[in-house]
Short mmCIF file of C-alpha atoms and ligand atoms in Angstrom, two decimals:
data_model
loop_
_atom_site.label_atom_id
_atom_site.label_comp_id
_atom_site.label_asym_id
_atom_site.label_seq_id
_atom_site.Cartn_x
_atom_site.Cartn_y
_atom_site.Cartn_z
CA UNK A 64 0.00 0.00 0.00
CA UNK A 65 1.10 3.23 -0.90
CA UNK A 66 2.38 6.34 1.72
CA UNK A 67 1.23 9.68 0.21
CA UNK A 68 0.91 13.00 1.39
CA UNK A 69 -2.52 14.80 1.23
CA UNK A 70 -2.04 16.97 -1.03
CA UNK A 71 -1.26 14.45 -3.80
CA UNK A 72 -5.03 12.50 -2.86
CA UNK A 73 -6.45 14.29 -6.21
CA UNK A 74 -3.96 11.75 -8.24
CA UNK A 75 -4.98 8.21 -6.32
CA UNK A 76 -8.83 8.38 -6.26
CA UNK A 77 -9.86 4.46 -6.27
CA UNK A 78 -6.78 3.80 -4.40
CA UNK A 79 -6.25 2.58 -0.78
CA UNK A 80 -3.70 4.86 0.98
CA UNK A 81 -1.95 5.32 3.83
CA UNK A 82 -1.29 8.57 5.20
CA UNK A 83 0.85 9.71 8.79
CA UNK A 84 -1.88 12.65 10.00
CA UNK A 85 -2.38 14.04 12.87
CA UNK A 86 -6.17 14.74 14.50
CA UNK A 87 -7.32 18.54 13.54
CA UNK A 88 -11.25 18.41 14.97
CA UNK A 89 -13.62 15.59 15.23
CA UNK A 90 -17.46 15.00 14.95
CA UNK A 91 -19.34 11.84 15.69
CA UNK A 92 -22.35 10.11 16.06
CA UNK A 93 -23.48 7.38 17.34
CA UNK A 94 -22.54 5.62 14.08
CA UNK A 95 -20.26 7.68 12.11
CA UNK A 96 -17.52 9.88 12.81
CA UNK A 97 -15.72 12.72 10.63
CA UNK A 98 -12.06 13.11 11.59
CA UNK A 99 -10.44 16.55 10.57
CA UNK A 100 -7.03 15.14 9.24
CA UNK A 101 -4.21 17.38 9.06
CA UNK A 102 -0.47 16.41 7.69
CA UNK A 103 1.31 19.37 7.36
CA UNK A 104 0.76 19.49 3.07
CA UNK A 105 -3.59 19.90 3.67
CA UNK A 106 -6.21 18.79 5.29
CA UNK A 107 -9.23 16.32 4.45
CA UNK A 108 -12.16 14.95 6.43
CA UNK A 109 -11.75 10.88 7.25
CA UNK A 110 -14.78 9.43 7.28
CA UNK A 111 -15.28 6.13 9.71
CA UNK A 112 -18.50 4.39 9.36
CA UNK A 113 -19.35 2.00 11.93
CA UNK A 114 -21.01 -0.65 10.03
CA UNK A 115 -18.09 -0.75 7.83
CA UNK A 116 -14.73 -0.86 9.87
CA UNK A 117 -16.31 -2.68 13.00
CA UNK A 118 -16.64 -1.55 16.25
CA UNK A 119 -13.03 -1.67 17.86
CA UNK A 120 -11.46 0.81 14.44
CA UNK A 121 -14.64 2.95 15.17
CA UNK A 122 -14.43 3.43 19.15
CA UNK A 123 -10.71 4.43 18.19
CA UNK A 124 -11.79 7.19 15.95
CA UNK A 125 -14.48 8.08 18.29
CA UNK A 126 -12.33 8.29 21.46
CA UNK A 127 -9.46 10.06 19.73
CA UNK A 128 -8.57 13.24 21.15
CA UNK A 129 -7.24 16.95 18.90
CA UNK A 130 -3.68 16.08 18.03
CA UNK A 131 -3.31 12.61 18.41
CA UNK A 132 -0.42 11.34 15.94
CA UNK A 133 -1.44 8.01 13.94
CA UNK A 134 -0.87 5.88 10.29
CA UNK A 135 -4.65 5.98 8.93
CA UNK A 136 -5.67 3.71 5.83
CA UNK A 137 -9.00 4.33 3.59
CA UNK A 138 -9.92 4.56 0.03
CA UNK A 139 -9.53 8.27 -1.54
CA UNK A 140 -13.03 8.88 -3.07
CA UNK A 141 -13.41 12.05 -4.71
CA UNK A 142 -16.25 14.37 -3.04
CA UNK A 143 -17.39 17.64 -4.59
CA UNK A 144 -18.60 19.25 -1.35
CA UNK A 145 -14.83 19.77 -0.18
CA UNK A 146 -12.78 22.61 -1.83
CA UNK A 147 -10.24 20.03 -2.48
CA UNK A 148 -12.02 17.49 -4.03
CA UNK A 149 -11.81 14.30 -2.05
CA UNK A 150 -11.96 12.87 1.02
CA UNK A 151 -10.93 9.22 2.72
CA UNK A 152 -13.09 6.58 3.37
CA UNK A 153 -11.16 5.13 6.74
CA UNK A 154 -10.62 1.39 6.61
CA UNK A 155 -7.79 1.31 9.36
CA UNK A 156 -6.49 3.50 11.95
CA UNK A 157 -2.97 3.34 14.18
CA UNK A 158 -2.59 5.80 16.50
CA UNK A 159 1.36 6.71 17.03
CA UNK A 160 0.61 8.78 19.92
CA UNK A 161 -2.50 10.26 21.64
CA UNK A 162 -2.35 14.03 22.39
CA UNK A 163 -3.51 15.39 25.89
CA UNK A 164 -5.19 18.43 26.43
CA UNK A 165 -4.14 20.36 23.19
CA UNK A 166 -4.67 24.08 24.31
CA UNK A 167 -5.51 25.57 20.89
CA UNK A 168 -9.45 24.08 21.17
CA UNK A 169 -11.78 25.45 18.07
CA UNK A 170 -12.94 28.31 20.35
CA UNK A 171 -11.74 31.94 20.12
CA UNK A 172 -8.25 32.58 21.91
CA UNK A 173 -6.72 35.97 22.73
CA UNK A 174 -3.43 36.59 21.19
CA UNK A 175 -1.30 36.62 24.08
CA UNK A 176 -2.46 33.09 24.86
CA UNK A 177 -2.04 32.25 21.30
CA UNK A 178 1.46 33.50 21.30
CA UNK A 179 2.59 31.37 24.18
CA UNK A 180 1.36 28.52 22.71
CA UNK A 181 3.04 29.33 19.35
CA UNK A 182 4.92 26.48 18.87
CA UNK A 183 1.36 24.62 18.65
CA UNK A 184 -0.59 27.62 16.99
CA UNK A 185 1.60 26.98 13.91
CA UNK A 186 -0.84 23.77 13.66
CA UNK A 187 -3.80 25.51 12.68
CA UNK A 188 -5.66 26.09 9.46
CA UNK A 189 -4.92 30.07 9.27
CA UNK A 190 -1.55 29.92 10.18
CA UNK A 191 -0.50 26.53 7.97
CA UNK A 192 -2.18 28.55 5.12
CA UNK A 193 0.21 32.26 6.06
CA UNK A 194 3.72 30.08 5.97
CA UNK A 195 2.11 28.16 2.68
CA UNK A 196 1.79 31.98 0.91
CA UNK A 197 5.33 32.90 2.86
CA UNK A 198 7.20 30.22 1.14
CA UNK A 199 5.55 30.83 -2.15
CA UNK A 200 6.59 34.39 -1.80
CA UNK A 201 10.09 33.02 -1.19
CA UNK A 202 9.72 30.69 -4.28
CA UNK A 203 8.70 33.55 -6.45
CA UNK A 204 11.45 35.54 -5.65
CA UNK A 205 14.50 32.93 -6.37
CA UNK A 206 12.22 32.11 -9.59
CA UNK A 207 12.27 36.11 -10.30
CA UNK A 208 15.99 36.86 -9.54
CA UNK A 209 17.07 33.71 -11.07
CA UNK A 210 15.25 34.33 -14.13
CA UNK A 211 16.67 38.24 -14.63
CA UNK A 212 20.29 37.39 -14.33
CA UNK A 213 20.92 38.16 -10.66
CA UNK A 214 22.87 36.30 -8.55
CA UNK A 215 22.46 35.34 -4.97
CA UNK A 216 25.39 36.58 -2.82
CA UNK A 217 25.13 36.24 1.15
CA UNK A 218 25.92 39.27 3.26
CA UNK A 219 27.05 39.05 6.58
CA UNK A 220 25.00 38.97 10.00
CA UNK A 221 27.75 40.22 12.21
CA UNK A 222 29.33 43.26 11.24
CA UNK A 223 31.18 46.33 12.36
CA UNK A 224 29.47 48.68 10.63
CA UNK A 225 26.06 49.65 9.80
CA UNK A 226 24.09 52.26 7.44
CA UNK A 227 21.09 52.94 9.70
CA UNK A 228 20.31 55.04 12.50
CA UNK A 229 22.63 53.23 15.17
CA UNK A 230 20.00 53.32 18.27
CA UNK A 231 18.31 50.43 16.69
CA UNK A 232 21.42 48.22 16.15
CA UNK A 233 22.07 44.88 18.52
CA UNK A 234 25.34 45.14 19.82
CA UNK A 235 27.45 41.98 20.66
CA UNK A 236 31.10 41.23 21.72
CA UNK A 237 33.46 39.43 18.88
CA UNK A 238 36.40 38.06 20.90
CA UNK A 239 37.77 41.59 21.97
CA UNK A 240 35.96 44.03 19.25
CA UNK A 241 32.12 45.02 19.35
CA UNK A 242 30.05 43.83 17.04
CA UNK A 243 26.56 44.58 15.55
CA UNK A 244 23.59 42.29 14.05
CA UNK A 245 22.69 43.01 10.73
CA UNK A 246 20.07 46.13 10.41
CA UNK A 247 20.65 45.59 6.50
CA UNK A 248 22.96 44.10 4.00
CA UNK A 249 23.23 47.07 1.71
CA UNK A 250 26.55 47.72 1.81
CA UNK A 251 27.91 44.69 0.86
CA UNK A 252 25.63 44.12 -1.56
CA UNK A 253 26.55 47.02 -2.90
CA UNK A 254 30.00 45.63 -3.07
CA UNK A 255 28.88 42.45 -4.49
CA UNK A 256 26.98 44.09 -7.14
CA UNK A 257 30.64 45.61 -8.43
CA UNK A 258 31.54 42.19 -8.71
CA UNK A 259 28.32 40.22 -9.97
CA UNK A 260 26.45 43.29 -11.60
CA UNK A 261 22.94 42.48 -10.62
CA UNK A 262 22.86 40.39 -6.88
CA UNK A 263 20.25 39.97 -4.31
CA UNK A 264 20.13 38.93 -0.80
CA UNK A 265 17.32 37.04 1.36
CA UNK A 266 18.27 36.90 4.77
CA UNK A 267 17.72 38.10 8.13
CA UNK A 268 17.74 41.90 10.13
CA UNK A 269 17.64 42.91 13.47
CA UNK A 270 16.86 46.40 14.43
CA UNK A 271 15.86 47.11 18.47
CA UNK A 272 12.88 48.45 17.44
CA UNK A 273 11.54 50.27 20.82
CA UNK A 274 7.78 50.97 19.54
CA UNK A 275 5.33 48.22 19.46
CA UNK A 276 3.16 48.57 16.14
CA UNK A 277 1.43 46.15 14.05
CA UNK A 278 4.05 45.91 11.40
CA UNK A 279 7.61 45.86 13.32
CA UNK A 280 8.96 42.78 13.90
CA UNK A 281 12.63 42.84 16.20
CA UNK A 282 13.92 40.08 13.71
CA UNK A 283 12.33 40.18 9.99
CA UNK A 284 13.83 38.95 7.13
CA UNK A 285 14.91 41.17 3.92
CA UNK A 286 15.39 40.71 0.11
CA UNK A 287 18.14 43.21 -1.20
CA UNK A 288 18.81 43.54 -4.68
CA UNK A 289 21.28 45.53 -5.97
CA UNK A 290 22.12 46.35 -9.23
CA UNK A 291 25.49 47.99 -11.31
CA UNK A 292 24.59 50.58 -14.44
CA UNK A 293 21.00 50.99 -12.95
CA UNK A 294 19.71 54.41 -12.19
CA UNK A 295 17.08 55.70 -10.38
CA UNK A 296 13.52 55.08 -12.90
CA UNK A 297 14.96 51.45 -13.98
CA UNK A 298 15.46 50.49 -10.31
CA UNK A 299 11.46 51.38 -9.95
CA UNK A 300 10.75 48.96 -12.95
CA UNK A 301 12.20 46.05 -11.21
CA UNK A 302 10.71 46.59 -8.20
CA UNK A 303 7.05 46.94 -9.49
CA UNK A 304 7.76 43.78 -11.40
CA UNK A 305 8.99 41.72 -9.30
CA UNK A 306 5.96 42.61 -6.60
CA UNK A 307 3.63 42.06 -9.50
CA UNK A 308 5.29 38.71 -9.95
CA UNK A 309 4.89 37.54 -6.13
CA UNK A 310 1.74 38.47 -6.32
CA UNK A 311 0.26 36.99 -9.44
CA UNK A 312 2.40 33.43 -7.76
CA UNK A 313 0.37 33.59 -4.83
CA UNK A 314 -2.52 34.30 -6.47
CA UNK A 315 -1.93 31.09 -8.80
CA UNK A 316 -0.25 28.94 -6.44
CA UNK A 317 -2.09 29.64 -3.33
CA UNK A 318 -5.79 29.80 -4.22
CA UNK A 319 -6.74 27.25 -1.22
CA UNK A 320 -4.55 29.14 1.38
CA UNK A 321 -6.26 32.55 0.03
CA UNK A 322 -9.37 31.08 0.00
CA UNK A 323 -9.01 29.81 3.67
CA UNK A 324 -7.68 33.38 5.06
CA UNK A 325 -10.90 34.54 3.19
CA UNK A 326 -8.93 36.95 0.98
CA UNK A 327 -10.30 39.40 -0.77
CA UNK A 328 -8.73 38.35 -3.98
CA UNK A 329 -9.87 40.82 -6.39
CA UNK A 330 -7.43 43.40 -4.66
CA UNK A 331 -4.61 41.58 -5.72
CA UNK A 332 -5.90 40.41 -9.22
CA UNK A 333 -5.07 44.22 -10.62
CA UNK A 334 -1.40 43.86 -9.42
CA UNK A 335 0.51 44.29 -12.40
CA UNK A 336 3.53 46.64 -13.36
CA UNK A 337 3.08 49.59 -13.65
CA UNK A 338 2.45 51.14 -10.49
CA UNK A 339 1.66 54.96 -9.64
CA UNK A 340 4.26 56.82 -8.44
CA UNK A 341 3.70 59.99 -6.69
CA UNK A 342 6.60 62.75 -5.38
CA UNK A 343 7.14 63.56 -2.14
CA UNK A 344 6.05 67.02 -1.98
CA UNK A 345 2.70 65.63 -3.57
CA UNK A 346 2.10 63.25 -1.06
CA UNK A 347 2.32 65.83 1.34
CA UNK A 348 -0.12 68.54 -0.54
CA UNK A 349 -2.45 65.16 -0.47
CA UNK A 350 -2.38 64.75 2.81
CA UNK A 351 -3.10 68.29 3.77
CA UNK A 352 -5.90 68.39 1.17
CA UNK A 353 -7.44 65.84 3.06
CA UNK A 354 -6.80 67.85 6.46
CA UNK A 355 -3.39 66.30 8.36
CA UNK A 356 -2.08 69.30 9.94
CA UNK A 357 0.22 66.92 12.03
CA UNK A 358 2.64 66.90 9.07
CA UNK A 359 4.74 69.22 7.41
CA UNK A 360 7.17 69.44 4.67
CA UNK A 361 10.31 67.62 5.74
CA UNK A 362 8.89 65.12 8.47
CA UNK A 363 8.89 61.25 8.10
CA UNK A 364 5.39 59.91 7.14
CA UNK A 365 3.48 57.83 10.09
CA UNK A 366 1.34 54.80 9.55
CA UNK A 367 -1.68 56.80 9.33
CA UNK A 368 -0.25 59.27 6.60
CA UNK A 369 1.35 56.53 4.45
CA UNK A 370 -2.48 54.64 4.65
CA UNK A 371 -4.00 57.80 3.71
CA UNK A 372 -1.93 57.79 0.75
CA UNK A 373 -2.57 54.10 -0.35
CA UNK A 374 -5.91 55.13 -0.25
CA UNK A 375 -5.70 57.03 -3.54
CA UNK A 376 -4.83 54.51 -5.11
CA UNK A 377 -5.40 50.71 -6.05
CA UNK A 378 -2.15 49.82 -6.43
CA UNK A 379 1.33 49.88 -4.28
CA UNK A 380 2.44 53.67 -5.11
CA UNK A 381 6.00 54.34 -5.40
CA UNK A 382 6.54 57.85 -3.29
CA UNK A 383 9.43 59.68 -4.62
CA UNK A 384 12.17 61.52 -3.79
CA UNK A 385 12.43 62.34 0.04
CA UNK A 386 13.90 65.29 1.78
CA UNK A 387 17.91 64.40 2.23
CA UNK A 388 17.44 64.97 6.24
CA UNK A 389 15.13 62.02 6.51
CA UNK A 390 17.33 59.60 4.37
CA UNK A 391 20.32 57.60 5.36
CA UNK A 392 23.76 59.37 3.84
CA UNK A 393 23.95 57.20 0.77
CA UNK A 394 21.30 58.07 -1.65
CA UNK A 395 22.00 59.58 -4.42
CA UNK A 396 21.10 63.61 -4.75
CA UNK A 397 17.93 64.48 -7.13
CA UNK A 398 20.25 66.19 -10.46
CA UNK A 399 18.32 69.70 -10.23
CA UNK A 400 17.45 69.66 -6.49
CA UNK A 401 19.64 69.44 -3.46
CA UNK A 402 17.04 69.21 -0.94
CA UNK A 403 15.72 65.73 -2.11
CA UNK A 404 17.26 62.41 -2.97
CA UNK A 405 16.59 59.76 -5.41
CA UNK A 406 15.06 57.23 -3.56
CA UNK A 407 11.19 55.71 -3.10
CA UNK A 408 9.48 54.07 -0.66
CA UNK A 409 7.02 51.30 -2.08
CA UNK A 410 3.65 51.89 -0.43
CA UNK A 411 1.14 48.50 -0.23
CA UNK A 412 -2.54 49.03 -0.39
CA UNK A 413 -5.00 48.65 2.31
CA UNK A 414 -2.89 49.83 4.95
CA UNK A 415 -0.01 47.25 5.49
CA UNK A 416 2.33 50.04 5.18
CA UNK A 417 5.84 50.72 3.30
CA UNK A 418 6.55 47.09 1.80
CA UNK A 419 10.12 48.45 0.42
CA UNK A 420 12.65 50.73 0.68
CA UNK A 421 14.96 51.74 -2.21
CA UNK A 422 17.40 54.39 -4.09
CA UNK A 423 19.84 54.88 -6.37
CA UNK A 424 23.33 54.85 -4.14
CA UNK A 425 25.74 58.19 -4.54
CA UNK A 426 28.84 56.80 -6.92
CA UNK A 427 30.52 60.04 -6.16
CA UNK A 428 33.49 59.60 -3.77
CA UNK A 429 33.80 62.72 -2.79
CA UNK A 430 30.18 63.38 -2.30
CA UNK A 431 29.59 60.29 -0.41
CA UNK A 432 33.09 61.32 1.70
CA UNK A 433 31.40 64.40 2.87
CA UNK A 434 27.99 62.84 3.31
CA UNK A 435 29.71 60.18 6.03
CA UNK A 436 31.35 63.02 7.44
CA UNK A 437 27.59 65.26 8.07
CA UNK A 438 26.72 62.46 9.58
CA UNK A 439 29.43 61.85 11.63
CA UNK A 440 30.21 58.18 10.74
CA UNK A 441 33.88 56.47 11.43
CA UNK A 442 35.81 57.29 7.97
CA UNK A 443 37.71 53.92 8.98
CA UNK A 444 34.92 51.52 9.81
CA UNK A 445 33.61 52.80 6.08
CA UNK A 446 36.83 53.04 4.22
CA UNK A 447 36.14 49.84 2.57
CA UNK A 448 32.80 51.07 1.57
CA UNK A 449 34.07 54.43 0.30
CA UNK A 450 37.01 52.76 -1.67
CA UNK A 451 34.42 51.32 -3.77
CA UNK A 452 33.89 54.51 -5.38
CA UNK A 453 37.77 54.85 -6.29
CA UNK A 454 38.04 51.03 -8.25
CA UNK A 455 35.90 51.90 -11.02
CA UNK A 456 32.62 53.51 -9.75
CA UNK A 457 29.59 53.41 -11.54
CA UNK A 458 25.45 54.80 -11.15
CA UNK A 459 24.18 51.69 -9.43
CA UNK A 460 20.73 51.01 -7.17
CA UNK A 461 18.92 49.09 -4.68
CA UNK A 462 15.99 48.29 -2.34
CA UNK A 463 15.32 46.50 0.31
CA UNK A 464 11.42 44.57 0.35
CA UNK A 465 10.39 43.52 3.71
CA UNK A 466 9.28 39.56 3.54
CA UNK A 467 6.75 39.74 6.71
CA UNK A 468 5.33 43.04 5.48
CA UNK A 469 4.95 41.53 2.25
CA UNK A 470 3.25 38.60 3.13
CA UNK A 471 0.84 40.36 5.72
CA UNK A 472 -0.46 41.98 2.36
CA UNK A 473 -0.85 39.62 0.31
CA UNK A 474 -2.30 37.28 2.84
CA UNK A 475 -4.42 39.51 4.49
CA UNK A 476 -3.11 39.19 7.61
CA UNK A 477 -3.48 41.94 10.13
CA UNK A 478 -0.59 41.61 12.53
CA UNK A 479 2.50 41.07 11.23
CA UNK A 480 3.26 38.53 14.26
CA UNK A 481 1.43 35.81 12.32
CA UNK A 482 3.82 35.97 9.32
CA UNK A 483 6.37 34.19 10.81
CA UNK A 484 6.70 31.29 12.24
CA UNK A 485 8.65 32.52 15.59
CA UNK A 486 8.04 36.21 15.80
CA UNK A 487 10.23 38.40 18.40
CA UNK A 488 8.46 41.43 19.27
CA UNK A 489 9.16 44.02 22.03
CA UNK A 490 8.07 41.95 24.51
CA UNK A 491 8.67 38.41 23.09
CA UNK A 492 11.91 36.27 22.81
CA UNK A 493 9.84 33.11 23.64
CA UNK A 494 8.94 30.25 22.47
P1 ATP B 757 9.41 51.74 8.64
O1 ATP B 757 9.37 53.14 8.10
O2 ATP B 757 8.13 51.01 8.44
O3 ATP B 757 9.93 51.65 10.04
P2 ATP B 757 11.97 51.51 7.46
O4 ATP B 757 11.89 52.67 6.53
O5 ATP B 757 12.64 51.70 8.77
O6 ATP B 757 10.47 50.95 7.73
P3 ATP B 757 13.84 50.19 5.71
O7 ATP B 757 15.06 50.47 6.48
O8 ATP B 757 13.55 51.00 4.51
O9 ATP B 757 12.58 50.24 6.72
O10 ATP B 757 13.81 48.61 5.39
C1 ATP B 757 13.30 48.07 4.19
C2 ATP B 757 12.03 47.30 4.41
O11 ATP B 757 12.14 46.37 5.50
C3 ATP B 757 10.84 48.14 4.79
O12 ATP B 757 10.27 48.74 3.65
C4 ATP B 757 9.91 47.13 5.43
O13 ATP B 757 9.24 46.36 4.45
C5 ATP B 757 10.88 46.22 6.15
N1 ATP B 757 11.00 46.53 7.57
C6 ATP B 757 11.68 47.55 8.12
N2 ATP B 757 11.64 47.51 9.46
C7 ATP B 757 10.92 46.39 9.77
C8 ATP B 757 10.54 45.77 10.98
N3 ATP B 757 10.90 46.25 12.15
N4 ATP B 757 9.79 44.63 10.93
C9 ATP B 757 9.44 44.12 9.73
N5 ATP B 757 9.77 44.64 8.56
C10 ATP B 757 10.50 45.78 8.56
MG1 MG B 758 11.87 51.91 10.65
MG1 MG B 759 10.24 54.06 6.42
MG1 MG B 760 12.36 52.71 4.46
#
């Protein structure tokens, strides 16, 4: 008899099966009970008929409790009623292990008690289908990268220097020196893309992040493409295509796990390149035409501001070109203005916030000397990076797309906690 997973049920109708499942829910009657099986690639409903499988197999079933671990046996018939088309007629059951008092019952939980028990909450429907659209996301974007002639290049975690705002950073010893957990790999990318010409990154960031909001995570992980002889419009293009691409894979990959989180899928079926893109000062005229007067020319956008914006439209919108106080020293100065930059935050719709981060870099060593220097950064711990403007500099550009931002859009998701499978928050380095 043949082992199969349950996803691949569709191809054995007729068949009898075995399949290692574990107990999601349960109904019975006096004569017939409906097991919930779950085995970590779907779920389908057992079905163990008395009169058929005898009463021993059927006071098994009946007595099992939410969790329990066992090898079940049946016939795959197809059934129309479920969204995935079959279900398994139980012949045999043996249980590996029975479960006691699973805490995650089908009744509402807070989320505090859900995030203690995160280790188990990972078992349920919602959150098998959020890391299902996760690792499609992560699928997609190999597939993209792959397919547009970048290469993968691995920057490190521990460093000694970092380009963000350094009351965020994770300091740590190394042997006698300090040391700091990743914020970002820009810079290095930035070196690898000198060597590679397009590159990307997918790993993980730390930043101490001392607010608690619905879409900081302490530890979130971070794609980072970077790219030699790209300016500042062509660096937009990827970006817009590449989200359009992760979205239109979830979309056709994931239709069960969407379906599930009850997505609202026609807000992601118009998710194609190009998006709007709208300038910095606009966004702020915007915003005071629709009465902020907690904003002014020059400040950072909050949450509320940047959802205000994604209002207007139905797409991400690209907003451009920031004041140079509010950016980090390395983007590259607008070519008619000095009071703006290059760069362009990606905005997602429905109010999950700045998905991305980009710019084109300054190639300039002399301009990006004196930028280090306004902002009073170690000319040492960056020599390396500033020497990469003496060997042969050229216009290059970046962003950086948040993963668990990303998928909390896409999947609907309304705390970015639930986007990965062990958050650390503020308050939360356990389990
Ligand atoms: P925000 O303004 O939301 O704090 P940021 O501008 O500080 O974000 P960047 O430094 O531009 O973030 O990082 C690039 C991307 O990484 C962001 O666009 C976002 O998608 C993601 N990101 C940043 N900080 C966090 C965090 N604490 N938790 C999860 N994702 C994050
Ligand atoms: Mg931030
Ligand atoms: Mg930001
Ligand atoms: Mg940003």
């Amino acid at each position: 008899m043949k082992k199969i997973m349950i996803k691949d049920m569709p191809q054995h109708i007729g068949e009898t099966v075995k399949i290692g499942a574990w107990l999601a829910n349960k109904r019975s009657s006096g004569k017939i009970a409906f097991l919930q099986l779950r085995d970590g690639s779907g779920f389908v409903q057992g079905v163990v008929v008395k009169e058929e499988v005898g009463e021993e197999i059927f006071a098994t079933a009946k007595g099992m409790t939410q969790e329990t671990s066992m090898y079940v046996i049946g016939e795959v018939k197809a059934d129309e009623r479920s969204s995935f088309g079959c279900e398994l007629a139980v012949t045999g059951i043996e249980v590996l292990h029975a479960a006691t008092d699973f805490p995650i019952t089908p009744k509402e939980h807070g989320p505090e008690f859900l995030m203690d028990n995160r280790h188990l909450w990972l078992r349920s429907r919602k959150q098998h289908a959020i890391m299902k659209i996760r690792n499609e996301i992560i699928r997609a974007t190999y597939e993209f990268f792959n397919n547009n002639g970048f290469t993968k290049m691995d920057p490190p975690i521990l460093t000694g220097s970092s380009p963000e705002g350094t009351s965020e950073l994770f300091h740590t010893k190394y042997f006698d020196e300090d040391a700091y957990l990743s914020q970002s790999g820009q810079l290095y990318m930035e070196a690898a893309a000198m060597a590679l010409g397009k590159v990307f990154s997918f790993g993980p960031t730390f930043r101490a992040e001392k607010s608690k909001t619905r879409r900081h995570l302490i530890e979130f992980w971070m794609i980072e493409p970077e790219m030699a002889f790209v300016e500042f419009e062509e660096n937009l293009e990827v970006q817009e295509q590449y989200v359009a691409h992760i979205v239109q894979s979830v979309l056709a990959n994931c239709k069960l796990d969407l379906e599930r989180l009850g997505r609202d899928t026609s807000k992601l079926e118009n998710i194609q390149a190009p998006f709007p893109r709208i300038s910095y000062d606009d966004a702020i005229k915007l915003l005071h035409e629709q009465g902020f007067d907690d904003i002014e020319w020059g400040d950072d956008f909050g949450a509320p501001h940047e959802t205000a914006i994604a209002n207007s439209f139905d797409k991400p919108v690209f907003i451009t070109c920031y004041p140079v106080g509010i950016k980090p020293f390395y983007m590259q100065p607008h070519p008619d203005r000095d009071d703006v930059v290059l760069c362009a935050d990606l905005i997602a719709p429905e109010g999950y916030g700045e998905i991305i981060g980009g710019s084109e870099r300054i190639h300039d060593y002399d301009l990006l000397k004196s930028r280090l220097e306004e902002h009073n950064l170690s000319l040492d711990a960056y020599a390396w990076y500033l020497e990469l403007r003496k060997q042969g500099s050229v216009p290059h550009s970046g962003f950086g797309l948040g993963l668990e931002r990303t998928v909390a859009w896409i999947s609907g998701t309304e705390h970015i906690r639930e986007t990965i499978p062990f958050p650390r928050l503020l308050n939360r380095l356990y389990p």
